[in-house]
mmCIF file of C-alpha atoms in Angstrom:
data_model
loop_
_atom_site.group_PDB
_atom_site.id
_atom_site.type_symbol
_atom_site.label_atom_id
_atom_site.label_comp_id
_atom_site.label_asym_id
_atom_site.label_seq_id
_atom_site.Cartn_x
_atom_site.Cartn_y
_atom_site.Cartn_z
ATOM 1 C CA MET A 1 15.308 52.371 -50.993
ATOM 2 C CA MET A 2 12.332 50.758 -52.757
ATOM 3 C CA ASP A 3 10.068 48.424 -50.855
ATOM 4 C CA GLY A 4 8.090 45.503 -52.280
ATOM 5 C CA ASN A 5 5.027 47.612 -53.188
ATOM 6 C CA ASP A 6 7.122 50.099 -55.204
ATOM 7 C CA ILE A 7 8.746 47.269 -57.181
ATOM 8 C CA ILE A 8 5.377 45.676 -57.951
ATOM 9 C CA ALA A 9 3.943 49.074 -58.996
ATOM 10 C CA SER A 10 6.883 49.828 -61.318
ATOM 11 C CA GLU A 11 6.680 46.360 -62.904
ATOM 12 C CA SER A 12 2.941 46.810 -63.326
ATOM 13 C CA ARG A 13 3.511 50.149 -65.137
ATOM 14 C CA ARG A 14 6.188 48.526 -67.312
ATOM 15 C CA GLY A 15 3.843 45.642 -68.098
ATOM 16 C CA GLY A 16 1.056 48.075 -68.975
ATOM 17 C CA LEU A 17 3.355 50.051 -71.268
ATOM 18 C CA SER A 18 4.582 46.933 -73.057
ATOM 19 C CA GLN A 19 1.001 45.688 -73.479
ATOM 20 C CA GLY A 20 0.011 49.086 -74.858
ATOM 21 C CA TRP A 21 2.950 49.020 -77.265
ATOM 22 C CA ILE A 22 2.053 45.493 -78.374
ATOM 23 C CA ARG A 23 -1.552 46.595 -78.987
ATOM 24 C CA ILE A 24 -0.429 49.613 -81.037
ATOM 25 C CA SER A 25 1.886 47.332 -83.059
ATOM 26 C CA GLN A 26 -0.997 44.935 -83.723
ATOM 27 C CA ILE A 27 -3.256 47.774 -84.921
ATOM 28 C CA TYR A 28 -0.472 49.105 -87.166
ATOM 29 C CA GLN A 29 0.175 45.646 -88.622
ATOM 30 C CA GLY A 30 -3.570 45.157 -89.158
ATOM 31 C CA LEU A 31 -3.721 48.401 -91.142
ATOM 32 C CA LEU A 32 -0.726 47.353 -93.244
ATOM 33 C CA ASP A 33 -2.377 43.976 -93.907
ATOM 34 C CA LYS A 34 -5.571 45.717 -95.068
ATOM 35 C CA TRP A 35 -3.617 48.023 -97.409
ATOM 36 C CA THR A 36 -1.534 45.240 -98.982
ATOM 37 C CA PRO A 37 -3.855 44.322 -101.896
ATOM 38 C CA HIS A 38 -4.583 47.952 -102.858
ATOM 39 C CA ILE A 39 -1.443 48.669 -104.874
ATOM 40 C CA LYS A 40 -2.735 51.591 -106.953
ATOM 41 C CA SER A 41 -4.341 53.322 -103.973
ATOM 42 C CA ARG A 42 -1.202 52.922 -101.862
ATOM 43 C CA TRP A 43 1.034 54.388 -104.541
ATOM 44 C CA ALA A 44 -1.443 57.199 -105.262
ATOM 45 C CA GLY A 45 -1.283 58.126 -101.573
ATOM 46 C CA SER A 46 2.526 58.041 -101.606
ATOM 47 C CA ILE A 47 2.700 60.196 -104.735
ATOM 48 C CA LEU A 48 0.320 62.655 -103.059
ATOM 49 C CA LEU A 49 2.610 62.750 -99.992
ATOM 50 C CA ILE A 50 5.649 63.382 -102.212
ATOM 51 C CA ALA A 51 3.750 66.144 -104.045
ATOM 52 C CA ILE A 52 2.844 67.803 -100.723
ATOM 53 C CA PHE A 53 6.486 67.525 -99.628
ATOM 54 C CA ILE A 54 7.720 69.113 -102.872
ATOM 55 C CA LEU A 55 5.069 71.845 -102.615
ATOM 56 C CA ARG A 56 6.275 72.671 -99.105
ATOM 57 C CA ILE A 57 9.884 72.839 -100.329
ATOM 58 C CA PHE A 58 8.905 75.215 -103.171
ATOM 59 C CA LEU A 59 6.765 77.429 -100.953
ATOM 60 C CA LYS A 60 9.280 77.679 -98.108
ATOM 61 C CA GLN A 61 12.359 77.888 -100.385
ATOM 62 C CA GLY A 62 14.533 75.790 -98.103
ATOM 63 C CA TRP A 63 15.407 72.349 -96.752
ATOM 64 C CA TYR A 64 17.189 71.383 -99.965
ATOM 65 C CA ILE A 65 19.553 69.035 -98.121
ATOM 66 C CA ILE A 66 16.542 67.111 -96.775
ATOM 67 C CA THR A 67 15.118 66.936 -100.296
ATOM 68 C CA TYR A 68 18.438 65.735 -101.705
ATOM 69 C CA ALA A 69 18.827 63.079 -98.993
ATOM 70 C CA LEU A 70 15.252 61.911 -99.576
ATOM 71 C CA GLY A 71 15.882 61.706 -103.327
ATOM 72 C CA ILE A 72 19.055 59.653 -102.837
ATOM 73 C CA TYR A 73 17.239 57.317 -100.438
ATOM 74 C CA HIS A 74 14.357 56.858 -102.901
ATOM 75 C CA LEU A 75 16.890 56.156 -105.671
ATOM 76 C CA ASN A 76 18.541 53.456 -103.539
ATOM 77 C CA LEU A 77 15.139 51.906 -102.828
ATOM 78 C CA PHE A 78 14.294 51.956 -106.541
ATOM 79 C CA ILE A 79 17.556 50.221 -107.463
ATOM 80 C CA ALA A 80 16.910 47.545 -104.822
ATOM 81 C CA PHE A 81 13.399 47.147 -106.280
ATOM 82 C CA LEU A 82 14.831 46.576 -109.779
ATOM 83 C CA THR A 83 17.564 44.178 -108.661
ATOM 84 C CA PRO A 84 16.977 40.426 -108.381
ATOM 85 C CA LYS A 85 17.114 38.887 -104.916
ATOM 86 C CA ILE A 86 19.840 36.525 -106.059
ATOM 87 C CA ASP A 87 22.212 38.651 -108.088
ATOM 88 C CA PRO A 88 23.394 36.686 -111.143
ATOM 89 C CA ALA A 89 26.719 38.540 -110.974
ATOM 90 C CA MET A 90 27.416 36.928 -107.597
ATOM 91 C CA ASP A 91 25.923 33.505 -108.380
ATOM 92 C CA PHE A 92 28.668 31.816 -110.402
ATOM 93 C CA ASP A 93 28.255 28.099 -110.877
ATOM 94 C CA GLY A 94 30.902 27.863 -113.568
ATOM 95 C CA GLU A 95 28.280 27.732 -116.324
ATOM 96 C CA ASP A 96 30.149 29.878 -118.844
ATOM 97 C CA ASP A 97 32.511 32.820 -119.098
ATOM 98 C CA ASN A 98 29.687 35.361 -118.989
ATOM 99 C CA GLY A 99 28.211 33.920 -115.804
ATOM 100 C CA PRO A 100 24.781 32.416 -115.222
ATOM 101 C CA ALA A 101 21.683 33.741 -116.961
ATOM 102 C CA LEU A 102 17.993 33.768 -116.290
ATOM 103 C CA PRO A 103 15.857 31.584 -118.596
ATOM 104 C CA THR A 104 15.390 33.116 -122.031
ATOM 105 C CA ARG A 105 13.989 30.241 -124.119
ATOM 106 C CA ALA A 106 10.827 28.175 -124.037
ATOM 107 C CA THR A 107 12.785 25.031 -123.192
ATOM 108 C CA GLU A 108 14.228 26.518 -120.032
ATOM 109 C CA GLU A 109 12.480 26.378 -116.688
ATOM 110 C CA PHE A 110 10.314 29.388 -115.793
ATOM 111 C CA ARG A 111 11.654 31.282 -112.820
ATOM 112 C CA PRO A 112 9.716 34.357 -111.745
ATOM 113 C CA PHE A 113 11.609 37.531 -111.022
ATOM 114 C CA ILE A 114 12.109 37.780 -107.267
ATOM 115 C CA ARG A 115 13.108 41.249 -106.153
ATOM 116 C CA ARG A 116 15.694 42.169 -103.567
ATOM 117 C CA LEU A 117 13.162 44.691 -102.221
ATOM 118 C CA PRO A 118 9.529 43.562 -102.637
ATOM 119 C CA GLU A 119 6.966 46.087 -103.877
ATOM 120 C CA PHE A 120 5.175 46.406 -100.533
ATOM 121 C CA LYS A 121 8.386 47.100 -98.612
ATOM 122 C CA PHE A 122 9.419 49.537 -101.347
ATOM 123 C CA TRP A 123 6.122 51.414 -100.954
ATOM 124 C CA LEU A 124 6.299 51.342 -97.164
ATOM 125 C CA SER A 125 9.871 52.671 -97.104
ATOM 126 C CA VAL A 126 9.056 55.438 -99.604
ATOM 127 C CA THR A 127 6.000 56.470 -97.582
ATOM 128 C CA LYS A 128 7.768 56.421 -94.213
ATOM 129 C CA SER A 129 10.796 58.315 -95.505
ATOM 130 C CA THR A 130 8.607 60.955 -97.153
ATOM 131 C CA ILE A 131 6.710 61.480 -93.895
ATOM 132 C CA VAL A 132 9.989 61.749 -91.947
ATOM 133 C CA GLY A 133 11.355 64.171 -94.547
ATOM 134 C CA PHE A 134 8.175 66.245 -94.357
ATOM 135 C CA PHE A 135 8.438 66.553 -90.571
ATOM 136 C CA CYS A 136 12.145 67.429 -90.890
ATOM 137 C CA THR A 137 11.095 70.510 -92.879
ATOM 138 C CA PHE A 138 9.556 71.901 -89.683
ATOM 139 C CA ILE A 139 12.950 71.885 -87.907
ATOM 140 C CA ASP A 140 15.061 74.945 -88.696
ATOM 141 C CA ALA A 141 18.301 73.135 -87.851
ATOM 142 C CA PHE A 142 17.870 71.081 -91.052
ATOM 143 C CA ASN A 143 17.470 74.191 -93.209
ATOM 144 C CA VAL A 144 21.130 74.399 -94.193
ATOM 145 C CA PRO A 145 21.836 77.149 -96.751
ATOM 146 C CA VAL A 146 23.052 75.546 -99.956
ATOM 147 C CA PHE A 147 23.107 76.429 -103.646
ATOM 148 C CA TRP A 148 20.340 74.067 -104.738
ATOM 149 C CA PRO A 149 21.095 73.929 -108.515
ATOM 150 C CA ILE A 150 24.331 72.078 -107.721
ATOM 151 C CA LEU A 151 22.376 69.476 -105.721
ATOM 152 C CA VAL A 152 19.885 69.088 -108.577
ATOM 153 C CA MET A 153 22.657 68.594 -111.156
ATOM 154 C CA TYR A 154 24.502 66.173 -108.885
ATOM 155 C CA PHE A 155 21.312 64.179 -108.289
ATOM 156 C CA ILE A 156 20.533 64.017 -112.030
ATOM 157 C CA THR A 157 24.105 62.883 -112.753
ATOM 158 C CA LEU A 158 23.961 60.267 -110.011
ATOM 159 C CA PHE A 159 20.561 59.051 -111.247
ATOM 160 C CA CYS A 160 21.794 58.696 -114.845
ATOM 161 C CA ILE A 161 24.998 56.877 -113.878
ATOM 162 C CA THR A 162 23.155 54.526 -111.517
ATOM 163 C CA MET A 163 20.396 53.713 -114.000
ATOM 164 C CA LYS A 164 22.937 53.182 -116.794
ATOM 165 C CA ARG A 165 24.771 50.663 -114.596
ATOM 166 C CA GLN A 166 21.483 48.938 -113.687
ATOM 167 C CA ILE A 167 20.355 48.712 -117.324
ATOM 168 C CA LYS A 168 23.749 47.290 -118.347
ATOM 169 C CA HIS A 169 23.357 44.702 -115.573
ATOM 170 C CA MET A 170 19.884 43.786 -116.888
ATOM 171 C CA ILE A 171 21.205 43.411 -120.438
ATOM 172 C CA LYS A 172 24.274 41.417 -119.403
ATOM 173 C CA TYR A 173 22.289 38.891 -117.356
ATOM 174 C CA ARG A 174 19.201 38.993 -119.607
ATOM 175 C CA TYR A 175 16.461 39.750 -117.129
ATOM 176 C CA LEU A 176 13.546 42.110 -116.863
ATOM 177 C CA PRO A 177 12.469 43.249 -113.411
ATOM 178 C CA PHE A 178 8.816 42.681 -114.240
ATOM 179 C CA THR A 179 7.256 39.211 -114.379
ATOM 180 C CA HIS A 180 3.581 39.277 -115.223
ATOM 181 C CA ASN A 181 2.812 35.561 -115.261
ATOM 182 C CA LYS A 182 4.186 32.218 -116.281
ATOM 183 C CA PRO A 183 4.510 32.005 -120.071
ATOM 184 C CA LYS A 184 2.253 29.528 -121.849
ATOM 185 C CA TYR A 185 3.567 27.616 -124.814
ATOM 186 C CA ARG A 186 1.617 25.760 -127.450
ATOM 187 C CA THR A 187 1.707 22.010 -127.097
ATOM 188 C CA VAL A 188 2.617 19.798 -130.008
ATOM 189 C CA ASP A 189 -0.404 17.796 -131.107
ATOM 190 C CA SER A 190 0.404 14.083 -131.422
ATOM 191 C CA THR A 191 -1.675 13.797 -134.650
ATOM 192 C CA MET A 192 0.523 16.381 -136.351
ATOM 193 C CA THR A 193 3.769 14.566 -135.539
ATOM 194 C CA GLY A 194 2.572 11.348 -137.160
ATOM 195 C CA ASN A 195 2.503 9.220 -133.968
#
């Protein structure tokens, strides 16, 4: 049976652990906040991680299931990155038979493209998943023997079908997943109109 001192000691250890975890979380969040504006550097680091992962797969000649799963996950992230937050296919207001559309003319209101998965979260998920995949290649239980050319062909087929569907969606609802800035239109000079 625990006495009062044991209970206080265990709560003190629990409090110390939670404070330590909170401090680690704050440091991690601070690092993420510092990396946020450095888009090119972040992506260069992620591409380097992916290259190291692929190099390890080629050198060790194994862990193809991990590579396939990582590729599928990255494909899902990419599709979420290209998809608008509010899907026009699901946002029917009874405008017309083809459904609502994003603005395509100068007279329509400018609405920036808002992604379902923002760029920073896309980068963070790609980086974390690549690191997890890399560490999985050190566990022999994940090295399942498989005929890798079938996985490559299946991934290429899945990629093509998915991208074809996404491009058709973009064409149907007339949107591009990249908004650089608000368009500027020339104003009509009042002296030219005769007023």
